[in-house]
mmCIF file of C-alpha atoms and ligand atoms in Angstrom:
data_model
loop_
_atom_site.group_PDB
_atom_site.id
_atom_site.type_symbol
_atom_site.label_atom_id
_atom_site.label_comp_id
_atom_site.label_asym_id
_atom_site.label_seq_id
_atom_site.Cartn_x
_atom_site.Cartn_y
_atom_site.Cartn_z
ATOM 1 C CA UNK A 2 0.118 0.506 -0.223
ATOM 2 C CA UNK A 3 0.558 4.046 -0.797
ATOM 3 C CA UNK A 4 0.362 6.661 2.484
ATOM 4 C CA UNK A 5 1.761 10.213 2.329
ATOM 5 C CA UNK A 6 3.637 9.190 5.837
ATOM 6 C CA UNK A 7 4.096 6.375 7.353
ATOM 7 C CA UNK A 8 3.934 5.928 11.381
ATOM 8 C CA UNK A 9 5.540 3.866 13.230
ATOM 9 C CA UNK A 10 4.329 3.613 16.638
ATOM 10 C CA UNK A 11 1.127 4.551 18.168
ATOM 11 C CA UNK A 12 2.559 5.809 21.212
ATOM 12 C CA UNK A 13 1.374 9.878 22.583
ATOM 13 C CA UNK A 14 3.986 10.813 18.917
ATOM 14 C CA UNK A 15 2.588 9.442 16.266
ATOM 15 C CA UNK A 16 -1.468 9.309 17.090
ATOM 16 C CA UNK A 17 -0.670 13.411 18.056
ATOM 17 C CA UNK A 18 1.054 12.976 15.149
ATOM 18 C CA UNK A 19 -1.608 11.375 12.462
ATOM 19 C CA UNK A 20 -4.075 13.509 14.371
ATOM 20 C CA UNK A 21 -2.480 17.255 13.243
ATOM 21 C CA UNK A 22 -1.706 15.478 10.181
ATOM 22 C CA UNK A 23 -5.959 13.978 9.187
ATOM 23 C CA UNK A 24 -6.384 18.070 11.206
ATOM 24 C CA UNK A 25 -4.235 18.976 7.698
ATOM 25 C CA UNK A 26 -5.984 16.783 5.743
ATOM 26 C CA UNK A 27 -2.864 14.330 4.863
ATOM 27 C CA UNK A 28 -3.258 10.650 4.984
ATOM 28 C CA UNK A 29 -1.542 7.845 7.453
ATOM 29 C CA UNK A 30 -1.018 5.319 8.374
ATOM 30 C CA UNK A 31 0.078 4.300 11.709
ATOM 31 C CA UNK A 32 1.294 0.761 13.059
ATOM 32 C CA UNK A 33 1.827 -0.922 16.287
ATOM 33 C CA UNK A 34 3.187 -4.915 16.798
ATOM 34 C CA UNK A 35 1.163 -3.984 20.122
ATOM 35 C CA UNK A 36 -2.994 -4.158 20.501
ATOM 36 C CA UNK A 37 -5.573 -1.450 21.764
ATOM 37 C CA UNK A 38 -6.147 -2.378 24.615
ATOM 38 C CA UNK A 39 -2.021 -2.918 26.298
ATOM 39 C CA UNK A 40 -1.662 0.306 24.741
ATOM 40 C CA UNK A 41 -4.567 1.562 26.797
ATOM 41 C CA UNK A 42 -4.074 -0.172 29.417
ATOM 42 C CA UNK A 43 0.522 0.218 30.375
ATOM 43 C CA UNK A 44 1.618 2.539 33.577
ATOM 44 C CA UNK A 45 3.375 4.587 31.829
ATOM 45 C CA UNK A 46 4.046 8.144 32.776
ATOM 46 C CA UNK A 47 1.678 11.179 34.311
ATOM 47 C CA UNK A 48 3.141 14.704 34.665
ATOM 48 C CA UNK A 49 1.339 17.156 31.461
ATOM 49 C CA UNK A 50 2.467 20.462 31.126
ATOM 50 C CA UNK A 51 -0.047 23.211 30.559
ATOM 51 C CA UNK A 52 1.202 23.561 27.117
ATOM 52 C CA UNK A 53 1.006 20.346 25.626
ATOM 53 C CA UNK A 54 -2.891 19.899 26.779
ATOM 54 C CA UNK A 55 -3.382 22.722 25.192
ATOM 55 C CA UNK A 56 -2.163 20.792 22.437
ATOM 56 C CA UNK A 57 -4.075 17.995 22.692
ATOM 57 C CA UNK A 58 -6.675 20.251 22.639
ATOM 58 C CA UNK A 59 -5.753 22.272 20.061
ATOM 59 C CA UNK A 60 -6.097 19.517 18.163
ATOM 60 C CA UNK A 61 -9.503 18.402 17.930
ATOM 61 C CA UNK A 62 -8.647 15.669 21.416
ATOM 62 C CA UNK A 63 -11.156 14.552 23.321
ATOM 63 C CA UNK A 64 -9.640 14.749 25.616
ATOM 64 C CA UNK A 65 -10.379 14.192 29.023
ATOM 65 C CA UNK A 66 -7.276 16.017 31.557
ATOM 66 C CA UNK A 67 -9.554 18.892 32.423
ATOM 67 C CA UNK A 68 -12.486 16.658 33.879
ATOM 68 C CA UNK A 69 -10.574 14.019 35.351
ATOM 69 C CA UNK A 70 -6.571 14.725 35.718
ATOM 70 C CA UNK A 71 -5.154 17.464 38.798
ATOM 71 C CA UNK A 72 -4.307 20.530 38.300
ATOM 72 C CA UNK A 73 -0.686 20.920 40.090
ATOM 73 C CA UNK A 74 0.369 24.557 41.002
ATOM 74 C CA UNK A 75 3.573 23.098 42.971
ATOM 75 C CA UNK A 76 5.522 20.376 44.063
ATOM 76 C CA UNK A 77 7.524 19.767 46.856
ATOM 77 C CA UNK A 78 11.053 19.465 47.467
ATOM 78 C CA UNK A 79 11.803 17.123 50.176
ATOM 79 C CA UNK A 80 15.988 17.522 51.541
ATOM 80 C CA UNK A 81 17.344 17.213 55.401
ATOM 81 C CA UNK A 82 14.404 16.817 57.200
ATOM 82 C CA UNK A 83 11.940 19.607 56.047
ATOM 83 C CA UNK A 84 9.719 20.159 52.738
ATOM 84 C CA UNK A 85 10.928 23.850 50.224
ATOM 85 C CA UNK A 86 7.457 24.292 48.500
ATOM 86 C CA UNK A 87 8.556 25.368 44.252
ATOM 87 C CA UNK A 88 5.590 27.498 43.726
ATOM 88 C CA UNK A 89 5.595 27.521 40.170
ATOM 89 C CA UNK A 90 1.491 29.821 39.597
ATOM 90 C CA UNK A 91 3.769 32.677 41.632
ATOM 91 C CA UNK A 92 6.645 32.016 39.472
ATOM 92 C CA UNK A 93 5.926 31.015 36.567
ATOM 93 C CA UNK A 94 1.809 32.220 36.428
ATOM 94 C CA UNK A 95 1.641 27.902 34.879
ATOM 95 C CA UNK A 96 0.777 24.095 35.440
ATOM 96 C CA UNK A 97 0.903 20.978 35.391
ATOM 97 C CA UNK A 98 -1.816 18.696 34.725
ATOM 98 C CA UNK A 99 -1.562 15.270 37.103
ATOM 99 C CA UNK A 100 -3.011 12.900 33.742
ATOM 100 C CA UNK A 101 -1.887 9.384 33.356
ATOM 101 C CA UNK A 102 0.126 8.454 30.070
ATOM 102 C CA UNK A 103 -2.804 5.118 29.139
ATOM 103 C CA UNK A 104 -5.988 8.214 29.278
ATOM 104 C CA UNK A 105 -4.240 10.534 26.759
ATOM 105 C CA UNK A 106 -3.975 6.862 24.293
ATOM 106 C CA UNK A 107 -7.067 5.978 25.170
ATOM 107 C CA UNK A 108 -8.292 9.857 24.372
ATOM 108 C CA UNK A 109 -6.307 10.035 20.675
ATOM 109 C CA UNK A 110 -7.468 6.983 20.308
ATOM 110 C CA UNK A 111 -11.293 7.805 21.110
ATOM 111 C CA UNK A 112 -10.655 10.854 18.454
ATOM 112 C CA UNK A 113 -8.682 8.559 15.721
ATOM 113 C CA UNK A 114 -9.879 5.771 16.205
ATOM 114 C CA UNK A 115 -14.526 6.423 15.026
ATOM 115 C CA UNK A 116 -13.106 9.072 12.181
ATOM 116 C CA UNK A 117 -11.252 6.735 10.158
ATOM 117 C CA UNK A 118 -7.835 7.107 10.569
ATOM 118 C CA UNK A 119 -5.600 4.011 9.291
ATOM 119 C CA UNK A 120 -3.870 3.026 12.570
ATOM 120 C CA UNK A 121 -3.233 -0.594 12.213
ATOM 121 C CA UNK A 122 -2.158 -3.212 15.845
ATOM 122 C CA UNK A 123 -0.213 -6.094 16.166
ATOM 123 C CA UNK A 124 1.877 -5.133 13.755
ATOM 124 C CA UNK A 125 5.562 -4.956 13.332
ATOM 125 C CA UNK A 126 7.844 -2.942 11.410
ATOM 126 C CA UNK A 127 9.703 -5.648 10.909
ATOM 127 C CA UNK A 128 13.102 -3.395 8.463
ATOM 128 C CA UNK A 129 12.611 -0.029 5.739
ATOM 129 C CA UNK A 130 14.272 -0.011 2.683
ATOM 130 C CA UNK A 131 15.406 2.744 0.951
ATOM 131 C CA UNK A 132 15.562 5.287 3.149
ATOM 132 C CA UNK A 133 17.741 7.635 1.232
ATOM 133 C CA UNK A 134 14.482 7.471 -1.996
ATOM 134 C CA UNK A 135 11.921 9.416 -2.678
ATOM 135 C CA UNK A 136 9.448 6.933 -1.707
ATOM 136 C CA UNK A 137 11.095 5.412 1.675
ATOM 137 C CA UNK A 138 8.865 2.129 2.716
ATOM 138 C CA UNK A 139 7.735 0.186 5.632
ATOM 139 C CA UNK A 140 8.083 -3.431 6.002
ATOM 140 C CA UNK A 141 5.799 -4.998 8.199
ATOM 141 C CA UNK A 142 4.323 -7.828 9.385
ATOM 142 C CA UNK A 143 0.125 -7.702 10.041
ATOM 143 C CA UNK A 144 -1.371 -9.752 12.846
ATOM 144 C CA UNK A 145 -1.533 -13.408 10.618
ATOM 145 C CA UNK A 146 2.329 -12.930 10.672
ATOM 146 C CA UNK A 147 2.025 -12.481 6.798
ATOM 147 C CA UNK A 148 4.953 -9.149 5.314
ATOM 148 C CA UNK A 149 3.696 -6.737 3.806
ATOM 149 C CA UNK A 150 4.772 -2.701 2.995
ATOM 150 C CA UNK A 151 3.936 0.217 2.919
ATOM 151 C CA UNK A 152 5.159 2.819 0.210
ATOM 152 C CA UNK A 153 5.571 6.608 1.726
ATOM 153 C CA UNK A 154 6.507 10.441 1.627
ATOM 154 C CA UNK A 155 8.062 10.357 4.582
ATOM 155 C CA UNK A 156 8.540 7.790 6.891
ATOM 156 C CA UNK A 157 8.327 8.967 10.434
ATOM 157 C CA UNK A 158 10.066 6.966 13.728
ATOM 158 C CA UNK A 159 7.502 7.226 16.452
ATOM 159 C CA UNK A 160 8.771 3.345 18.139
ATOM 160 C CA UNK A 161 10.496 4.647 21.154
ATOM 161 C CA UNK A 162 14.118 3.915 22.678
ATOM 162 C CA UNK A 163 13.858 0.374 20.758
ATOM 163 C CA UNK A 164 13.658 2.834 17.682
ATOM 164 C CA UNK A 165 13.474 0.043 14.379
ATOM 165 C CA UNK A 166 13.154 3.248 12.487
ATOM 166 C CA UNK A 167 16.466 4.629 14.337
ATOM 167 C CA UNK A 168 18.136 1.219 13.623
ATOM 168 C CA UNK A 169 17.633 1.351 9.804
ATOM 169 C CA UNK A 170 17.629 5.184 9.141
ATOM 170 C CA UNK A 171 21.630 5.314 11.106
ATOM 171 C CA UNK A 172 22.613 1.877 11.787
ATOM 172 C CA UNK A 173 25.027 1.620 15.224
ATOM 173 C CA UNK A 174 25.984 4.886 14.407
ATOM 174 C CA UNK A 175 23.547 5.300 17.962
ATOM 175 C CA UNK A 176 23.950 8.584 19.475
ATOM 176 C CA UNK A 177 24.721 10.336 22.691
ATOM 177 C CA UNK A 178 24.460 8.853 26.372
ATOM 178 C CA UNK A 179 25.371 9.308 29.488
ATOM 179 C CA UNK A 180 23.942 6.079 32.129
ATOM 180 C CA UNK A 181 22.995 5.562 35.971
ATOM 181 C CA UNK A 182 23.773 3.464 38.329
ATOM 182 C CA UNK A 183 20.367 3.065 39.687
ATOM 183 C CA UNK A 184 16.904 2.817 38.921
ATOM 184 C CA UNK A 185 13.296 3.201 39.483
ATOM 185 C CA UNK A 186 11.166 0.888 41.437
ATOM 186 C CA UNK A 187 7.620 1.893 41.051
ATOM 187 C CA UNK A 188 4.252 1.328 43.063
ATOM 188 C CA UNK A 189 0.344 2.030 42.583
ATOM 189 C CA UNK A 190 -0.974 1.469 45.832
ATOM 190 C CA UNK A 191 -4.749 1.972 47.077
ATOM 191 C CA UNK A 192 -4.836 4.960 49.752
ATOM 192 C CA UNK A 193 -5.649 8.135 49.664
ATOM 193 C CA UNK A 194 -3.046 11.215 48.644
ATOM 194 C CA UNK A 195 -0.460 11.554 51.302
ATOM 195 C CA UNK A 196 0.511 15.212 50.408
ATOM 196 C CA UNK A 197 -1.625 18.574 48.416
ATOM 197 C CA UNK A 198 1.634 18.141 45.814
ATOM 198 C CA UNK A 199 4.559 15.499 44.625
ATOM 199 C CA UNK A 200 7.514 15.508 46.774
ATOM 200 C CA UNK A 201 10.917 15.129 44.987
ATOM 201 C CA UNK A 202 12.572 13.417 48.446
ATOM 202 C CA UNK A 203 16.661 13.657 48.846
ATOM 203 C CA UNK A 204 17.179 11.754 51.670
ATOM 204 C CA UNK A 205 20.836 9.487 53.141
ATOM 205 C CA UNK A 206 18.981 6.555 52.508
ATOM 206 C CA UNK A 207 18.072 7.621 48.358
ATOM 207 C CA UNK A 208 15.935 9.436 46.177
ATOM 208 C CA UNK A 209 11.911 9.121 46.573
ATOM 209 C CA UNK A 210 9.048 11.084 44.134
ATOM 210 C CA UNK A 211 5.159 10.554 45.915
ATOM 211 C CA UNK A 212 3.309 11.184 42.991
ATOM 212 C CA UNK A 213 -1.097 10.433 42.550
ATOM 213 C CA UNK A 214 -3.474 8.565 40.404
ATOM 214 C CA UNK A 215 -6.235 9.263 42.016
ATOM 215 C CA UNK A 216 -8.251 10.009 45.839
ATOM 216 C CA UNK A 217 -8.383 6.565 46.376
ATOM 217 C CA UNK A 218 -4.515 5.380 44.209
ATOM 218 C CA UNK A 219 -1.923 7.190 44.711
ATOM 219 C CA UNK A 220 1.608 6.551 42.497
ATOM 220 C CA UNK A 221 5.489 6.262 44.539
ATOM 221 C CA UNK A 222 8.396 5.447 43.230
ATOM 222 C CA UNK A 223 12.557 5.215 45.293
ATOM 223 C CA UNK A 224 15.955 4.457 43.461
ATOM 224 C CA UNK A 225 16.812 1.098 43.765
ATOM 225 C CA UNK A 226 20.083 -1.013 42.158
ATOM 226 C CA UNK A 227 19.148 -1.704 38.389
ATOM 227 C CA UNK A 228 19.510 -5.242 39.011
ATOM 228 C CA UNK A 229 16.971 -6.215 41.246
ATOM 229 C CA UNK A 230 14.399 -8.196 41.568
ATOM 230 C CA UNK A 231 10.809 -6.512 42.013
ATOM 231 C CA UNK A 232 8.940 -9.485 43.576
ATOM 232 C CA UNK A 233 11.819 -9.753 46.638
ATOM 233 C CA UNK A 234 10.116 -7.322 48.584
ATOM 234 C CA UNK A 235 7.457 -7.726 50.789
ATOM 235 C CA UNK A 236 4.948 -4.594 50.977
ATOM 236 C CA UNK A 237 5.658 -4.303 55.260
ATOM 237 C CA UNK A 238 9.541 -3.574 53.032
ATOM 238 C CA UNK A 239 8.711 -1.355 50.931
ATOM 239 C CA UNK A 240 6.010 0.468 53.019
ATOM 240 C CA UNK A 241 9.303 0.606 55.286
ATOM 241 C CA UNK A 242 11.963 1.740 52.626
ATOM 242 C CA UNK A 243 9.360 4.327 50.968
ATOM 243 C CA UNK A 244 8.419 5.171 54.573
ATOM 244 C CA UNK A 245 12.316 6.408 55.534
ATOM 245 C CA UNK A 246 12.882 7.750 51.821
ATOM 246 C CA UNK A 247 10.672 11.499 53.166
ATOM 247 C CA UNK A 248 11.906 11.745 56.689
ATOM 248 C CA UNK A 249 9.959 14.555 58.545
ATOM 249 C CA UNK A 250 7.031 13.371 56.049
ATOM 250 C CA UNK A 251 4.166 10.154 56.435
ATOM 251 C CA UNK A 252 3.141 7.898 54.138
ATOM 252 C CA UNK A 253 -0.675 6.703 54.061
ATOM 253 C CA UNK A 254 -0.236 3.049 53.072
ATOM 254 C CA UNK A 255 -2.662 0.752 51.840
ATOM 255 C CA UNK A 256 -2.638 -1.547 49.406
ATOM 256 C CA UNK A 257 0.182 -2.554 46.386
ATOM 257 C CA UNK A 258 -1.613 -4.118 43.861
ATOM 258 C CA UNK A 259 1.202 -3.641 41.167
ATOM 259 C CA UNK A 260 5.131 -3.035 40.458
ATOM 260 C CA UNK A 261 7.783 -2.509 38.320
ATOM 261 C CA UNK A 262 11.280 -0.828 38.023
ATOM 262 C CA UNK A 263 12.337 1.847 35.474
ATOM 263 C CA UNK A 264 15.867 1.826 33.454
ATOM 264 C CA UNK A 265 17.773 4.934 33.892
ATOM 265 C CA UNK A 266 19.356 6.669 30.441
ATOM 266 C CA UNK A 267 20.424 9.631 28.247
ATOM 267 C CA UNK A 268 20.293 9.221 25.036
ATOM 268 C CA UNK A 269 20.208 11.324 22.175
ATOM 269 C CA UNK A 270 20.452 9.774 18.774
ATOM 270 C CA UNK A 271 22.849 11.082 16.107
ATOM 271 C CA UNK A 272 20.563 12.002 13.623
ATOM 272 C CA UNK A 273 17.043 13.031 14.092
ATOM 273 C CA UNK A 274 16.372 13.007 10.070
ATOM 274 C CA UNK A 275 17.393 11.260 7.199
ATOM 275 C CA UNK A 276 16.201 12.452 3.426
ATOM 276 C CA UNK A 277 12.224 11.804 4.183
ATOM 277 C CA UNK A 278 13.194 9.775 7.575
ATOM 278 C CA UNK A 279 12.011 11.366 10.520
ATOM 279 C CA UNK A 280 12.193 10.752 14.478
ATOM 280 C CA UNK A 281 10.647 11.972 17.323
ATOM 281 C CA UNK A 282 10.052 10.920 21.220
ATOM 282 C CA UNK A 283 12.287 8.562 22.380
ATOM 283 C CA UNK A 284 12.856 7.012 18.816
ATOM 284 C CA UNK A 285 15.148 10.458 19.064
ATOM 285 C CA UNK A 286 15.792 10.790 22.471
ATOM 286 C CA UNK A 287 15.508 8.927 26.324
ATOM 287 C CA UNK A 288 15.463 11.428 29.539
ATOM 288 C CA UNK A 289 15.759 9.720 32.995
ATOM 289 C CA UNK A 290 12.024 10.080 34.660
ATOM 290 C CA UNK A 291 13.398 12.679 37.066
ATOM 291 C CA UNK A 292 11.117 15.821 36.372
ATOM 292 C CA UNK A 293 8.932 14.254 34.425
ATOM 293 C CA UNK A 294 9.942 15.454 30.860
ATOM 294 C CA UNK A 295 9.959 12.576 28.538
ATOM 295 C CA UNK A 296 6.251 12.484 26.721
ATOM 296 C CA UNK A 297 5.620 16.106 26.979
ATOM 297 C CA UNK A 298 9.107 15.988 24.437
ATOM 298 C CA UNK A 299 7.725 13.539 22.653
ATOM 299 C CA UNK A 300 4.873 15.719 21.740
ATOM 300 C CA UNK A 301 6.613 19.128 21.463
ATOM 301 C CA UNK A 302 8.703 17.487 18.985
ATOM 302 C CA UNK A 303 5.311 16.186 17.479
ATOM 303 C CA UNK A 304 3.954 19.719 17.297
ATOM 304 C CA UNK A 305 7.645 20.917 15.039
ATOM 305 C CA UNK A 306 7.958 18.354 12.988
ATOM 306 C CA UNK A 307 4.097 18.604 11.742
ATOM 307 C CA UNK A 308 3.991 22.083 10.531
ATOM 308 C CA UNK A 309 7.322 21.432 8.633
ATOM 309 C CA UNK A 310 4.743 18.183 7.559
ATOM 310 C CA UNK A 311 2.493 20.710 6.292
ATOM 311 C CA UNK A 312 5.231 22.979 4.581
ATOM 312 C CA UNK A 313 6.595 20.580 2.472
ATOM 313 C CA UNK A 314 3.862 18.015 2.089
ATOM 314 C CA UNK A 315 1.572 20.671 0.864
ATOM 315 C CA UNK A 316 3.228 23.284 -0.330
ATOM 316 C CA UNK A 317 6.841 21.117 -0.994
ATOM 317 C CA UNK A 318 8.330 23.916 1.143
ATOM 318 C CA UNK A 319 11.167 21.655 2.939
ATOM 319 C CA UNK A 320 12.743 24.702 4.576
ATOM 320 C CA UNK A 321 11.031 24.083 8.513
ATOM 321 C CA UNK A 322 11.455 20.200 7.373
ATOM 322 C CA UNK A 323 14.979 21.261 6.725
ATOM 323 C CA UNK A 324 15.652 23.033 10.362
ATOM 324 C CA UNK A 325 13.813 20.248 12.105
ATOM 325 C CA UNK A 326 16.360 18.648 13.455
ATOM 326 C CA UNK A 327 18.462 21.663 14.705
ATOM 327 C CA UNK A 328 15.285 23.446 16.174
ATOM 328 C CA UNK A 329 14.073 20.464 17.365
ATOM 329 C CA UNK A 330 17.393 20.188 19.546
ATOM 330 C CA UNK A 331 17.109 23.383 21.382
ATOM 331 C CA UNK A 332 14.458 21.504 23.453
ATOM 332 C CA UNK A 333 16.354 18.173 23.770
ATOM 333 C CA UNK A 334 19.311 19.216 24.427
ATOM 334 C CA UNK A 335 17.831 21.770 27.550
ATOM 335 C CA UNK A 336 15.116 18.679 28.874
ATOM 336 C CA UNK A 337 18.826 16.010 28.488
ATOM 337 C CA UNK A 338 19.837 19.584 31.084
ATOM 338 C CA UNK A 339 17.270 19.559 33.330
ATOM 339 C CA UNK A 340 16.101 15.982 33.806
ATOM 340 C CA UNK A 341 19.252 15.404 34.209
ATOM 341 C CA UNK A 342 20.533 18.469 36.687
ATOM 342 C CA UNK A 343 17.022 16.623 38.646
ATOM 343 C CA UNK A 344 18.285 12.931 38.485
ATOM 344 C CA UNK A 345 21.784 14.238 39.779
ATOM 345 C CA UNK A 346 20.759 17.084 42.282
ATOM 346 C CA UNK A 347 17.711 14.676 44.275
ATOM 347 C CA UNK A 348 19.494 10.903 44.591
ATOM 348 C CA UNK A 349 23.159 9.700 45.530
ATOM 349 C CA UNK A 350 25.933 8.001 44.136
ATOM 350 C CA UNK A 351 26.780 5.010 44.486
ATOM 351 C CA UNK A 352 30.211 5.689 45.688
ATOM 352 C CA UNK A 353 29.806 9.063 46.668
ATOM 353 C CA UNK A 354 32.132 11.100 49.428
ATOM 354 C CA UNK A 355 30.318 12.935 52.940
ATOM 355 C CA UNK A 356 32.158 15.769 50.813
ATOM 356 C CA UNK A 357 29.110 15.219 48.099
ATOM 357 C CA UNK A 358 26.481 14.930 50.012
ATOM 358 C CA UNK A 359 27.223 18.511 51.795
ATOM 359 C CA UNK A 360 27.354 19.920 48.794
ATOM 360 C CA UNK A 361 24.194 18.435 46.985
ATOM 361 C CA UNK A 362 22.215 19.490 50.442
ATOM 362 C CA UNK A 363 24.039 23.402 49.053
ATOM 363 C CA UNK A 364 22.931 23.215 45.179
ATOM 364 C CA UNK A 365 19.235 22.067 46.629
ATOM 365 C CA UNK A 366 19.719 25.449 48.845
ATOM 366 C CA UNK A 367 20.736 27.126 46.181
ATOM 367 C CA UNK A 368 17.295 25.851 44.314
ATOM 368 C CA UNK A 369 15.249 26.606 47.590
ATOM 369 C CA UNK A 370 16.637 29.867 49.122
ATOM 370 C CA UNK A 371 16.597 31.667 45.706
ATOM 371 C CA UNK A 372 14.236 33.144 43.949
ATOM 372 C CA UNK A 373 15.906 32.458 40.386
ATOM 373 C CA UNK A 374 16.797 29.180 41.550
ATOM 374 C CA UNK A 375 13.216 28.168 42.229
ATOM 375 C CA UNK A 376 12.606 29.925 38.765
ATOM 376 C CA UNK A 377 14.726 28.115 36.686
ATOM 377 C CA UNK A 378 13.563 24.491 38.429
ATOM 378 C CA UNK A 379 9.332 26.112 36.993
ATOM 379 C CA UNK A 380 10.016 27.111 33.944
ATOM 380 C CA UNK A 381 11.888 23.586 32.743
ATOM 381 C CA UNK A 382 8.606 22.147 35.254
ATOM 382 C CA UNK A 383 5.813 23.324 32.917
ATOM 383 C CA UNK A 384 7.999 23.576 30.225
ATOM 384 C CA UNK A 385 9.207 25.850 27.898
ATOM 385 C CA UNK A 386 7.446 27.738 24.845
ATOM 386 C CA UNK A 387 7.812 26.383 21.632
ATOM 387 C CA UNK A 388 9.549 27.025 19.501
ATOM 388 C CA UNK A 389 8.752 26.704 16.228
ATOM 389 C CA UNK A 390 11.563 27.620 14.276
ATOM 390 C CA UNK A 391 11.636 28.450 9.742
HETATM 391 C C1 DHB B 5 5.307 10.743 37.982
HETATM 392 C C2 DHB B 5 6.853 10.248 36.826
HETATM 393 C C3 DHB B 5 7.729 11.103 36.985
HETATM 394 O O1 DHB B 5 8.878 10.808 36.059
HETATM 395 C C4 DHB B 5 7.865 12.308 37.522
HETATM 396 O O2 DHB B 5 8.575 13.193 37.921
HETATM 397 C C5 DHB B 5 6.850 12.935 38.175
HETATM 398 C C6 DHB B 5 4.952 11.854 38.249
HETATM 399 C C7 DHB B 5 4.626 10.133 38.019
HETATM 400 O O3 DHB B 5 4.293 8.922 37.242
HETATM 401 O O4 DHB B 5 3.516 10.228 38.310
#
């Protein structure tokens, strides 16, 4: 088959791009190896920048973020036994929405599927042929295992950190990355919220993040060794660890009904575009989860790329597409810096000395004691204005 834009990956980036292209009258086909159910049920990130929600609404996505989501106008940084509020509303006049990624995906699919969008679930991209040509082709295997081809004017890799499209484009010339000597242990539990806002806590035992999902379900994470087996802890042990990571606060405990591990990695692909093949979202870059930039950055890539594709496909004007990589990289590296900074300021490095630990507290105080420091954090957390290039 032939389409104008072949999109590999039905995550937030791929689906929002399909929706924006549809609004411009540009046909696309989206493929994803997962079933619709799996896409809609997998627990992932939780925080949307205000601008991300505005972009979903402006794209005509029937989103429930404003009804079901919870608006947060600040966070707490906790260290040395005390909490310090970062008041986003006062500092930058913006906030964020706590609205989980799987609900964003449900909203996108509930908008796209009834409108007749061509989304092929359980369809795996195995490779991209003719990457350097005028009509690159995505080779896929369908639910029945049969192989077929989708030829397109543009191929988008929105297929996550193990991107098949990136491999087709750049081979093993992967990109720039750093690794971290820890991971996050994540839990979902049945309990009321422990605090009005999220708590990012630096403690002598390591980092913890006290997040939320609703009035009755809470999401929490703690820094752990990347090799631990999530099944090896009892619920009592998990609560003991979590409580020990937020000195000065008492958490509301309840049954833990899900546990998972999040790996930490910072990564930026060496090229975001090659001819008619373009990467967005986690296929192009990965950030560690501290600071919740991942999904927001993916959406920002797509807003930028959408303008470039309209100009290219509707007006034959390649200038914005030619500028996509450079413009996108400005925001990507700002987000890389912010995510790395939040991570390094809040986690305990296994080899940290007493000097390192005291310096870290000095860094945290430099942020919380200074309006300029808090404002930098608030600007980055709530999201920088979109740079549209051109
Ligand atoms: C959540 C995850 C994050 O990485 C973060 O910084 C804040 C919240 C969450 O899943 O709730």
